[in-house]
Amino acid sequence: MSVFTRVVVELGRFLEPALAESATAAAIVLFTVLVRLALHPLNRAAFKGATPVAGCLPVLLQLPVFFLMYQAFTTSEELLGHRLSAAPLGGTWAGALGDGGLFGAQGLVYLALFAVIAAVAAWSTVRGRRAAAAAAAAAASAPAVRAKAAAGRSAAGVPELTAEQQEAMRRLGGVLPLLSFGTLVTAAVVPLAAGLYLAATTAWSVAERAWLEHRRDRRLAVAESGAAG
């Protein structure tokens, strides 16, 4: 039994009195939360722009966890028998469609998972487009901000872009967030356990970024009010 399998099994046993046969599925979500908590300092550093490498490390460090999840629920005898409601954690959507169809007992579990992933992707898309629009607006207003800087205000870090660059930024901001829906395609072909991991880690990523942006905006607001006073 691998270390990963042992951790998931033990977490499942801990949760079993409350969640019965779905305890292992909940253990996967809990394990994902623990992984993301461990990676939070790197994500925070990447958000602050402390180092370019920090932006890649959280994603790269999650890849081994995802592959271990995939392997464990397709080969490990200790985990193959576990289920989420009617759906086996080692099964796939194709298998669920062959056993009861789209709205069968297993199919409904996958539809619920897809709904969660789609909701997270939609939230990510909306936030991404708003962030791109705000960045484009800030770039467009850079000349005026620099004029104020000449009067004693700081405009450091505000880039001045051409009209073509601003239009490219606007279009890119509309397309890139849609890539979040790629997780939905992946979840449809990997085992259910891996799909749960994807759903949990994607939701964490979006919520974490929203929190970091909220904290940054609050700091900026406090700094601006202090400067105005």
GROMACS .gro file of C-alpha atoms in nm:
model
  229
    1MET     CA    1   0.000   0.000   0.000
    2SER     CA    2   0.144   0.338  -0.104
    3VAL     CA    3   0.167   0.633   0.132
    4PHE     CA    4  -0.103   0.812  -0.068
    5THR     CA    5  -0.336   0.513  -0.050
    6ARG     CA    6  -0.276   0.477   0.322
    7VAL     CA    7  -0.357   0.845   0.386
    8VAL     CA    8  -0.683   0.827   0.187
    9VAL     CA    9  -0.784   0.500   0.353
   10GLU     CA   10  -0.719   0.637   0.702
   11LEU     CA   11  -0.907   0.959   0.627
   12GLY     CA   12  -1.194   0.750   0.494
   13ARG     CA   13  -1.205   0.543   0.810
   14PHE     CA   14  -1.211   0.859   1.019
   15LEU     CA   15  -1.508   0.995   0.820
   16GLU     CA   16  -1.692   0.666   0.781
   17PRO     CA   17  -1.911   0.693   1.095
   18ALA     CA   18  -2.067   1.011   0.957
   19LEU     CA   19  -2.059   0.949   0.580
   20ALA     CA   20  -2.085   0.571   0.547
   21GLU     CA   21  -2.000   0.449   0.194
   22SER     CA   22  -1.923   0.801   0.069
   23ALA     CA   23  -1.649   0.849   0.330
   24THR     CA   24  -1.365   0.777   0.088
   25ALA     CA   25  -1.501   1.032  -0.159
   26ALA     CA   26  -1.506   1.288   0.121
   27ALA     CA   27  -1.153   1.179   0.216
   28ILE     CA   28  -1.037   1.269  -0.137
   29VAL     CA   29  -1.183   1.619  -0.099
   30LEU     CA   30  -1.025   1.657   0.244
   31PHE     CA   31  -0.691   1.534   0.111
   32THR     CA   32  -0.714   1.790  -0.170
   33VAL     CA   33  -0.775   2.067   0.083
   34LEU     CA   34  -0.468   1.959   0.280
   35VAL     CA   35  -0.255   1.963  -0.037
   36ARG     CA   36  -0.380   2.310  -0.133
   37LEU     CA   37  -0.320   2.443   0.217
   38ALA     CA   38   0.040   2.324   0.192
   39LEU     CA   39   0.075   2.501  -0.144
   40HIS     CA   40  -0.091   2.825  -0.031
   41PRO     CA   41   0.237   3.008   0.048
   42LEU     CA   42   0.357   2.941  -0.308
   43ASN     CA   43   0.028   3.058  -0.456
   44ARG     CA   44   0.041   3.373  -0.246
   45ALA     CA   45   0.397   3.443  -0.359
   46ALA     CA   46   0.298   3.389  -0.721
   47PHE     CA   47   0.003   3.628  -0.683
   48LYS     CA   48   0.230   3.895  -0.540
   49GLY     CA   49   0.475   3.841  -0.823
   50ALA     CA   50   0.756   3.747  -0.587
   51THR     CA   51   0.912   3.508  -0.839
   52PRO     CA   52   0.813   3.376  -1.184
   53VAL     CA   53   0.893   3.020  -1.078
   54ALA     CA   54   0.640   3.042  -0.794
   55GLY     CA   55   0.358   3.065  -1.046
   56CYS     CA   56   0.450   2.727  -1.200
   57LEU     CA   57   0.541   2.533  -0.888
   58PRO     CA   58   0.188   2.490  -0.742
   59VAL     CA   59   0.062   2.339  -1.069
   60LEU     CA   60   0.368   2.117  -1.115
   61LEU     CA   61   0.354   1.993  -0.756
   62GLN     CA   62  -0.009   1.888  -0.800
   63LEU     CA   63   0.061   1.670  -1.105
   64PRO     CA   64   0.213   1.382  -0.904
   65VAL     CA   65  -0.087   1.391  -0.670
   66PHE     CA   66  -0.327   1.370  -0.964
   67PHE     CA   67  -0.142   1.076  -1.120
   68LEU     CA   68  -0.123   0.897  -0.787
   69MET     CA   69  -0.499   0.946  -0.752
   70TYR     CA   70  -0.552   0.805  -1.100
   71GLN     CA   71  -0.331   0.502  -1.038
   72ALA     CA   72  -0.463   0.427  -0.690
   73PHE     CA   73  -0.826   0.412  -0.799
   74THR     CA   74  -0.757   0.199  -1.105
   75THR     CA   75  -0.513  -0.055  -0.957
   76SER     CA   76  -0.527  -0.051  -0.575
   77GLU     CA   77  -0.742  -0.329  -0.428
   78GLU     CA   78  -0.788  -0.126  -0.110
   79LEU     CA   79  -0.972   0.150  -0.297
   80LEU     CA   80  -1.141  -0.017  -0.594
   81GLY     CA   81  -1.450  -0.112  -0.394
   82HIS     CA   82  -1.528   0.236  -0.263
   83ARG     CA   83  -1.812   0.442  -0.402
   84LEU     CA   84  -1.976   0.783  -0.406
   85SER     CA   85  -2.343   0.703  -0.371
   86ALA     CA   86  -2.407   0.451  -0.652
   87ALA     CA   87  -2.093   0.528  -0.856
   88PRO     CA   88  -1.762   0.346  -0.798
   89LEU     CA   89  -1.472   0.584  -0.743
   90GLY     CA   90  -1.262   0.388  -0.991
   91GLY     CA   91  -1.529   0.402  -1.260
   92THR     CA   92  -1.567   0.648  -1.546
   93TRP     CA   93  -1.856   0.835  -1.704
   94ALA     CA   94  -1.852   0.597  -2.000
   95GLY     CA   95  -1.907   0.309  -1.762
   96ALA     CA   96  -2.188   0.495  -1.589
   97LEU     CA   97  -2.359   0.557  -1.924
   98GLY     CA   98  -2.342   0.186  -1.995
   99ASP     CA   99  -2.498   0.104  -1.657
  100GLY     CA  100  -2.827   0.289  -1.635
  101GLY     CA  101  -2.770   0.565  -1.889
  102LEU     CA  102  -2.735   0.940  -1.845
  103PHE     CA  103  -2.999   0.964  -1.573
  104GLY     CA  104  -2.929   0.632  -1.404
  105ALA     CA  105  -2.808   0.608  -1.045
  106GLN     CA  106  -2.444   0.636  -1.147
  107GLY     CA  107  -2.511   0.888  -1.423
  108LEU     CA  108  -2.671   1.129  -1.178
  109VAL     CA  109  -2.354   1.128  -0.965
  110TYR     CA  110  -2.150   1.235  -1.267
  111LEU     CA  111  -2.407   1.498  -1.364
  112ALA     CA  112  -2.378   1.646  -1.014
  113LEU     CA  113  -1.996   1.647  -1.043
  114PHE     CA  114  -2.013   1.812  -1.386
  115ALA     CA  115  -2.254   2.073  -1.253
  116VAL     CA  116  -2.010   2.166  -0.975
  117ILE     CA  117  -1.716   2.190  -1.216
  118ALA     CA  118  -1.922   2.394  -1.465
  119ALA     CA  119  -2.034   2.634  -1.191
  120VAL     CA  120  -1.674   2.686  -1.078
  121ALA     CA  121  -1.559   2.734  -1.439
  122ALA     CA  122  -1.837   2.988  -1.499
  123TRP     CA  123  -1.739   3.181  -1.186
  124SER     CA  124  -1.377   3.173  -1.298
  125THR     CA  125  -1.476   3.298  -1.644
  126VAL     CA  126  -1.676   3.591  -1.506
  127ARG     CA  127  -1.396   3.690  -1.269
  128GLY     CA  128  -1.134   3.651  -1.541
  129ARG     CA  129  -1.321   3.875  -1.782
  130ARG     CA  130  -1.376   4.137  -1.516
  131ALA     CA  131  -1.006   4.131  -1.425
  132ALA     CA  132  -0.907   4.162  -1.793
  133ALA     CA  133  -1.148   4.452  -1.841
  134ALA     CA  134  -1.012   4.626  -1.531
  135ALA     CA  135  -0.653   4.575  -1.651
  136ALA     CA  136  -0.738   4.714  -1.993
  137ALA     CA  137  -0.914   5.013  -1.836
  138ALA     CA  138  -0.613   5.079  -1.612
  139ALA     CA  139  -0.381   5.064  -1.914
  140ALA     CA  140  -0.606   5.298  -2.111
  141SER     CA  141  -0.607   5.550  -1.828
  142ALA     CA  142  -0.229   5.534  -1.784
  143PRO     CA  143  -0.161   5.872  -1.953
  144ALA     CA  144  -0.405   6.049  -1.721
  145VAL     CA  145  -0.259   5.870  -1.421
  146ARG     CA  146   0.090   5.974  -1.522
  147ALA     CA  147  -0.030   6.331  -1.552
  148LYS     CA  148  -0.148   6.312  -1.193
  149ALA     CA  149   0.185   6.160  -1.099
  150ALA     CA  150   0.350   6.477  -1.222
  151ALA     CA  151   0.141   6.662  -0.966
  152GLY     CA  152   0.281   6.449  -0.689
  153ARG     CA  153   0.098   6.118  -0.710
  154SER     CA  154   0.267   5.789  -0.788
  155ALA     CA  155   0.177   5.595  -1.103
  156ALA     CA  156   0.450   5.336  -1.091
  157GLY     CA  157   0.369   5.006  -1.257
  158VAL     CA  158   0.083   5.135  -1.478
  159PRO     CA  159   0.172   5.041  -1.839
  160GLU     CA  160   0.079   5.257  -2.134
  161LEU     CA  161  -0.058   5.045  -2.419
  162THR     CA  162  -0.153   5.124  -2.773
  163ALA     CA  163  -0.512   5.091  -2.894
  164GLU     CA  164  -0.422   4.766  -3.070
  165GLN     CA  165  -0.266   4.624  -2.753
  166GLN     CA  166  -0.570   4.722  -2.549
  167GLU     CA  167  -0.800   4.549  -2.799
  168ALA     CA  168  -0.581   4.237  -2.794
  169MET     CA  169  -0.594   4.236  -2.413
  170ARG     CA  170  -0.971   4.266  -2.421
  171ARG     CA  171  -1.008   3.974  -2.663
  172LEU     CA  172  -0.759   3.759  -2.476
  173GLY     CA  173  -0.943   3.828  -2.153
  174GLY     CA  174  -1.260   3.697  -2.313
  175VAL     CA  175  -1.100   3.373  -2.437
  176LEU     CA  176  -0.856   3.263  -2.166
  177PRO     CA  177  -1.115   3.220  -1.888
  178LEU     CA  178  -1.301   2.971  -2.111
  179LEU     CA  179  -1.007   2.734  -2.071
  180SER     CA  180  -1.144   2.661  -1.724
  181PHE     CA  181  -1.408   2.446  -1.892
  182GLY     CA  182  -1.130   2.210  -2.004
  183THR     CA  183  -1.149   2.060  -1.656
  184LEU     CA  184  -1.501   1.946  -1.743
  185VAL     CA  185  -1.370   1.748  -2.040
  186THR     CA  186  -1.097   1.589  -1.829
  187ALA     CA  187  -1.340   1.491  -1.555
  188ALA     CA  188  -1.553   1.312  -1.814
  189VAL     CA  189  -1.275   1.068  -1.908
  190VAL     CA  190  -1.079   1.008  -1.585
  191PRO     CA  191  -1.196   0.793  -1.291
  192LEU     CA  192  -1.453   0.952  -1.062
  193ALA     CA  193  -1.194   0.985  -0.784
  194ALA     CA  194  -0.969   1.196  -1.008
  195GLY     CA  195  -1.272   1.400  -1.113
  196LEU     CA  196  -1.346   1.477  -0.749
  197TYR     CA  197  -0.987   1.591  -0.702
  198LEU     CA  198  -1.013   1.817  -1.008
  199ALA     CA  199  -1.341   1.967  -0.886
  200ALA     CA  200  -1.203   2.033  -0.538
  201THR     CA  201  -0.869   2.178  -0.647
  202THR     CA  202  -1.029   2.397  -0.917
  203ALA     CA  203  -1.282   2.534  -0.670
  204TRP     CA  204  -1.000   2.604  -0.424
  205SER     CA  205  -0.798   2.785  -0.692
  206VAL     CA  206  -1.083   3.018  -0.785
  207ALA     CA  207  -1.181   3.087  -0.424
  208GLU     CA  208  -0.818   3.139  -0.321
  209ARG     CA  209  -0.756   3.390  -0.598
  210ALA     CA  210  -1.078   3.574  -0.513
  211TRP     CA  211  -0.963   3.598  -0.150
  212LEU     CA  212  -0.615   3.718  -0.246
  213GLU     CA  213  -0.762   3.982  -0.477
  214HIS     CA  214  -1.000   4.092  -0.202
  215ARG     CA  215  -0.711   4.134   0.043
  216ARG     CA  216  -0.505   4.323  -0.216
  217ASP     CA  217  -0.794   4.559  -0.296
  218ARG     CA  218  -0.847   4.626   0.075
  219ARG     CA  219  -0.480   4.711   0.124
  220LEU     CA  220  -0.490   4.944  -0.177
  221ALA     CA  221  -0.806   5.112  -0.048
  222VAL     CA  222  -0.649   5.165   0.295
  223ALA     CA  223  -0.331   5.301   0.138
  224GLU     CA  224  -0.525   5.542  -0.085
  225SER     CA  225  -0.741   5.665   0.203
  226GLY     CA  226  -0.427   5.718   0.411
  227ALA     CA  227  -0.261   5.914   0.131
  228ALA     CA  228  -0.572   6.124   0.079
  229GLY     CA  229  -0.586   6.203   0.450
   0.00000   0.00000   0.00000
